[in-house]
Amino acid sequence: NAGVTQTPKFQVLKTGQSMTLQCAQDMNHEYMSWYRQDPGMGLRLIHYSVGAGITDQGEVPNGYNVSRSTTEDFPLRLLSAAPSQTSVYFCASSDPGTRTDTQYFGPGTRLTVL
Amino acid sequence: GNSVTQMEGPVTLSEEAFLTINCTYTATGYPSLFWYVQYPGEGLQLLLKATKADDKGSNKGFEATYRKETTSFHLEKGSVQVSDSAVYFCALIYNQGGKLIFGQGTELSVKP
C-alpha cells in the first residue's frame, strides 16, 4: 500500500491564482480530511468527508473547496490564493468504525503565496 | 469547547535524559487521546493512543497515561535519543467520526 499520497510537494502561487492540491489513499478509508499547519498553531481542520459524495466544513474552511467523487480521492481547491494561505497542508484518512480510529497522514504540501 | 493544550517548546535535552511533555485537554464526554510525532520534513504519524481513563499507551519507549481526574495525557520517555528529535502533537477525538483536535505541538531537540 502506498498509504496517503499528496501532490505536489511544493508550490508557489501568486495572489489571486487558483490551484488544486491532490490527495489519494489506497486503504479504502471512508473518512478523509485536510489540515493546515502553521507555526505555533498545531494543525487545524479545513474540510472533511465521511464518504464519497459527502463533505463538511472544519474549523477554517474559508477560501477552500473540496469534493469527494470517489473513496480514494479528496482534492482541495484554492479558489483565489491569498498570502494568508501560505502554510503546509496535510491530508489524512481513517476508517472511523470505532472511537479509536487512527488517522494516517500524507507527507504534506508546502504552499507559498506571494 | 473541546481543546488541547501542550507545553511550549522548544525542549532541548541531552541524550539519555528523561523526557516529559505535558498535555491537558478540555472535552465533553470521553474522548480518545493520541500522541502524534512529526519528524523533519515528514507528515505526522501515530506514536501512541489511549481510549479510556487509566489506559496507558506505549510505543518506542514512549508512554502516556489517560488521567481523567486531571484531564491530562503527559508524554514520557526514560532515556531520549538523538533520533527522537521531532515535533510532538497531543490530540483528541471527541466523538466517533474522526475529527481530531490538536495541540500546538512541542518541538524536541536532543543533543549528543
mmCIF file of N, CA, C and O in Angstrom, chain A residues 60-96:
data_model
loop_
_atom_site.group_PDB
_atom_site.id
_atom_site.type_symbol
_atom_site.label_atom_id
_atom_site.label_comp_id
_atom_site.label_asym_id
_atom_site.label_seq_id
_atom_site.Cartn_x
_atom_site.Cartn_y
_atom_site.Cartn_z
ATOM 1 N N VAL A 60 -11.467 25.934 9.732
ATOM 2 C CA VAL A 60 -11.003 27.065 8.916
ATOM 3 C C VAL A 60 -11.302 26.832 7.435
ATOM 4 O O VAL A 60 -10.394 26.704 6.614
ATOM 5 N N PRO A 61 -12.575 26.809 7.002
ATOM 6 C CA PRO A 61 -12.903 26.430 5.630
ATOM 7 C C PRO A 61 -12.841 27.547 4.593
ATOM 8 O O PRO A 61 -12.819 27.265 3.382
ATOM 9 N N ASN A 62 -12.807 28.804 5.046
ATOM 10 C CA ASN A 62 -12.947 29.910 4.093
ATOM 11 C C ASN A 62 -11.790 29.957 3.110
ATOM 12 O O ASN A 62 -10.618 29.906 3.483
ATOM 13 N N GLY A 63 -12.135 30.085 1.821
ATOM 14 C CA GLY A 63 -11.137 30.166 0.763
ATOM 15 C C GLY A 63 -10.777 28.828 0.154
ATOM 16 O O GLY A 63 -9.938 28.773 -0.752
ATOM 17 N N TYR A 64 -11.402 27.766 0.642
ATOM 18 C CA TYR A 64 -11.106 26.414 0.165
ATOM 19 C C TYR A 64 -12.395 25.681 -0.223
ATOM 20 O O TYR A 64 -13.421 25.848 0.436
ATOM 21 N N ASN A 65 -12.292 24.876 -1.273
ATOM 22 C CA ASN A 65 -13.394 23.994 -1.657
ATOM 23 C C ASN A 65 -12.898 22.560 -1.747
ATOM 24 O O ASN A 65 -11.719 22.333 -2.066
ATOM 25 N N VAL A 66 -13.805 21.625 -1.496
ATOM 26 C CA VAL A 66 -13.461 20.211 -1.643
ATOM 27 C C VAL A 66 -14.609 19.492 -2.333
ATOM 28 O O VAL A 66 -15.734 19.977 -2.382
ATOM 29 N N SER A 67 -14.295 18.323 -2.844
ATOM 30 C CA SER A 67 -15.304 17.412 -3.381
ATOM 31 C C SER A 67 -14.813 15.996 -3.133
ATOM 32 O O SER A 67 -13.613 15.771 -2.946
ATOM 33 N N ARG A 68 -15.712 15.046 -3.133
ATOM 34 C CA ARG A 68 -15.333 13.651 -2.900
ATOM 35 C C ARG A 68 -16.167 12.778 -3.847
ATOM 36 O O ARG A 68 -17.216 12.254 -3.489
ATOM 37 N N SER A 69 -15.669 12.636 -5.071
ATOM 38 C CA SER A 69 -16.401 11.850 -6.065
ATOM 39 C C SER A 69 -16.082 10.359 -5.942
ATOM 40 O O SER A 69 -16.876 9.521 -6.398
ATOM 41 N N THR A 70 -14.946 10.017 -5.372
ATOM 42 C CA THR A 70 -14.576 8.612 -5.166
ATOM 43 C C THR A 70 -14.087 8.421 -3.736
ATOM 44 O O THR A 70 -13.723 9.397 -3.063
ATOM 45 N N THR A 71 -14.033 7.189 -3.289
ATOM 46 C CA THR A 71 -13.497 6.909 -1.959
ATOM 47 C C THR A 71 -12.019 7.263 -1.873
ATOM 48 O O THR A 71 -11.539 7.702 -0.832
ATOM 49 N N GLU A 72 -11.297 7.094 -2.987
ATOM 50 C CA GLU A 72 -9.841 7.225 -2.966
ATOM 51 C C GLU A 72 -9.346 8.671 -2.953
ATOM 52 O O GLU A 72 -8.288 8.949 -2.406
ATOM 53 N N ASP A 73 -10.058 9.582 -3.592
ATOM 54 C CA ASP A 73 -9.513 10.910 -3.845
ATOM 55 C C ASP A 73 -10.274 12.012 -3.097
ATOM 56 O O ASP A 73 -11.505 11.978 -3.010
ATOM 57 N N PHE A 74 -9.526 13.002 -2.643
ATOM 58 C CA PHE A 74 -10.133 14.112 -1.897
ATOM 59 C C PHE A 74 -9.322 15.375 -2.193
ATOM 60 O O PHE A 74 -8.508 15.825 -1.388
ATOM 61 N N PRO A 75 -9.537 16.001 -3.346
ATOM 62 C CA PRO A 75 -8.768 17.201 -3.706
ATOM 63 C C PRO A 75 -9.224 18.434 -2.951
ATOM 64 O O PRO A 75 -10.409 18.589 -2.624
ATOM 65 N N LEU A 76 -8.275 19.323 -2.706
ATOM 66 C CA LEU A 76 -8.533 20.600 -2.041
ATOM 67 C C LEU A 76 -8.258 21.718 -3.032
ATOM 68 O O LEU A 76 -7.160 21.815 -3.567
ATOM 69 N N ARG A 77 -9.253 22.564 -3.255
ATOM 70 C CA ARG A 77 -9.100 23.649 -4.228
ATOM 71 C C ARG A 77 -9.003 24.997 -3.538
ATOM 72 O O ARG A 77 -9.820 25.317 -2.664
ATOM 73 N N LEU A 78 -8.000 25.749 -3.937
ATOM 74 C CA LEU A 78 -7.882 27.149 -3.528
ATOM 75 C C LEU A 78 -8.433 27.982 -4.672
ATOM 76 O O LEU A 78 -7.921 27.935 -5.792
ATOM 77 N N LEU A 79 -9.464 28.754 -4.391
ATOM 78 C CA LEU A 79 -10.175 29.447 -5.453
ATOM 79 C C LEU A 79 -9.442 30.697 -5.919
ATOM 80 O O LEU A 79 -9.374 30.994 -7.114
ATOM 81 N N SER A 80 -8.910 31.457 -4.985
ATOM 82 C CA SER A 80 -8.182 32.687 -5.272
ATOM 83 C C SER A 80 -7.162 32.851 -4.144
ATOM 84 O O SER A 80 -7.491 33.353 -3.081
ATOM 85 N N ALA A 81 -5.949 32.397 -4.395
ATOM 86 C CA ALA A 81 -4.954 32.296 -3.333
ATOM 87 C C ALA A 81 -4.634 33.648 -2.705
ATOM 88 O O ALA A 81 -4.560 34.686 -3.393
ATOM 89 N N ALA A 82 -4.434 33.614 -1.386
ATOM 90 C CA ALA A 82 -4.064 34.799 -0.619
ATOM 91 C C ALA A 82 -2.824 34.484 0.208
ATOM 92 O O ALA A 82 -2.604 33.318 0.585
ATOM 93 N N PRO A 83 -2.011 35.492 0.534
ATOM 94 C CA PRO A 83 -0.820 35.240 1.354
ATOM 95 C C PRO A 83 -1.136 34.534 2.675
ATOM 96 O O PRO A 83 -0.295 33.774 3.175
ATOM 97 N N SER A 84 -2.328 34.750 3.223
ATOM 98 C CA SER A 84 -2.707 34.095 4.479
ATOM 99 C C SER A 84 -2.858 32.581 4.328
ATOM 100 O O SER A 84 -2.955 31.847 5.329
ATOM 101 N N GLN A 85 -2.874 32.104 3.094
ATOM 102 C CA GLN A 85 -2.979 30.667 2.852
ATOM 103 C C GLN A 85 -1.609 30.001 2.707
ATOM 104 O O GLN A 85 -1.527 28.789 2.462
ATOM 105 N N THR A 86 -0.560 30.775 2.869
ATOM 106 C CA THR A 86 0.781 30.192 2.944
ATOM 107 C C THR A 86 0.840 29.279 4.162
ATOM 108 O O THR A 86 0.610 29.723 5.291
ATOM 109 N N SER A 87 1.139 28.016 3.935
ATOM 110 C CA SER A 87 1.064 27.035 5.011
ATOM 111 C C SER A 87 1.561 25.693 4.495
ATOM 112 O O SER A 87 1.908 25.551 3.322
ATOM 113 N N VAL A 88 1.576 24.729 5.382
ATOM 114 C CA VAL A 88 1.816 23.340 4.991
ATOM 115 C C VAL A 88 0.490 22.611 5.136
ATOM 116 O O VAL A 88 -0.154 22.685 6.188
ATOM 117 N N TYR A 89 0.094 21.915 4.083
ATOM 118 C CA TYR A 89 -1.204 21.263 4.045
ATOM 119 C C TYR A 89 -1.030 19.750 4.132
ATOM 120 O O TYR A 89 -0.233 19.157 3.395
ATOM 121 N N PHE A 90 -1.801 19.158 5.016
ATOM 122 C CA PHE A 90 -1.761 17.715 5.191
ATOM 123 C C PHE A 90 -3.133 17.118 4.945
ATOM 124 O O PHE A 90 -4.145 17.623 5.416
ATOM 125 N N CYS A 91 -3.127 16.027 4.215
ATOM 126 C CA CYS A 91 -4.312 15.221 4.017
ATOM 127 C C CYS A 91 -4.204 14.000 4.924
ATOM 128 O O CYS A 91 -3.100 13.500 5.178
ATOM 129 N N ALA A 92 -5.338 13.527 5.425
ATOM 130 C CA ALA A 92 -5.335 12.365 6.299
ATOM 131 C C ALA A 92 -6.546 11.500 5.992
ATOM 132 O O ALA A 92 -7.557 11.983 5.477
ATOM 133 N N SER A 93 -6.441 10.229 6.325
ATOM 134 C CA SER A 93 -7.575 9.334 6.153
ATOM 135 C C SER A 93 -7.660 8.379 7.330
ATOM 136 O O SER A 93 -6.668 8.124 8.016
ATOM 137 N N SER A 94 -8.863 7.866 7.565
ATOM 138 C CA SER A 94 -9.050 6.880 8.620
ATOM 139 C C SER A 94 -10.313 6.088 8.327
ATOM 140 O O SER A 94 -11.123 6.455 7.483
ATOM 141 N N ASP A 95 -10.445 5.008 9.044
ATOM 142 C CA ASP A 95 -11.623 4.156 8.922
ATOM 143 C C ASP A 95 -12.356 4.231 10.251
ATOM 144 O O ASP A 95 -12.106 3.430 11.150
ATOM 145 N N PRO A 96 -13.219 5.223 10.407
ATOM 146 C CA PRO A 96 -13.764 5.521 11.738
ATOM 147 C C PRO A 96 -14.858 4.562 12.184
ATOM 148 O O PRO A 96 -15.949 4.972 12.514
#
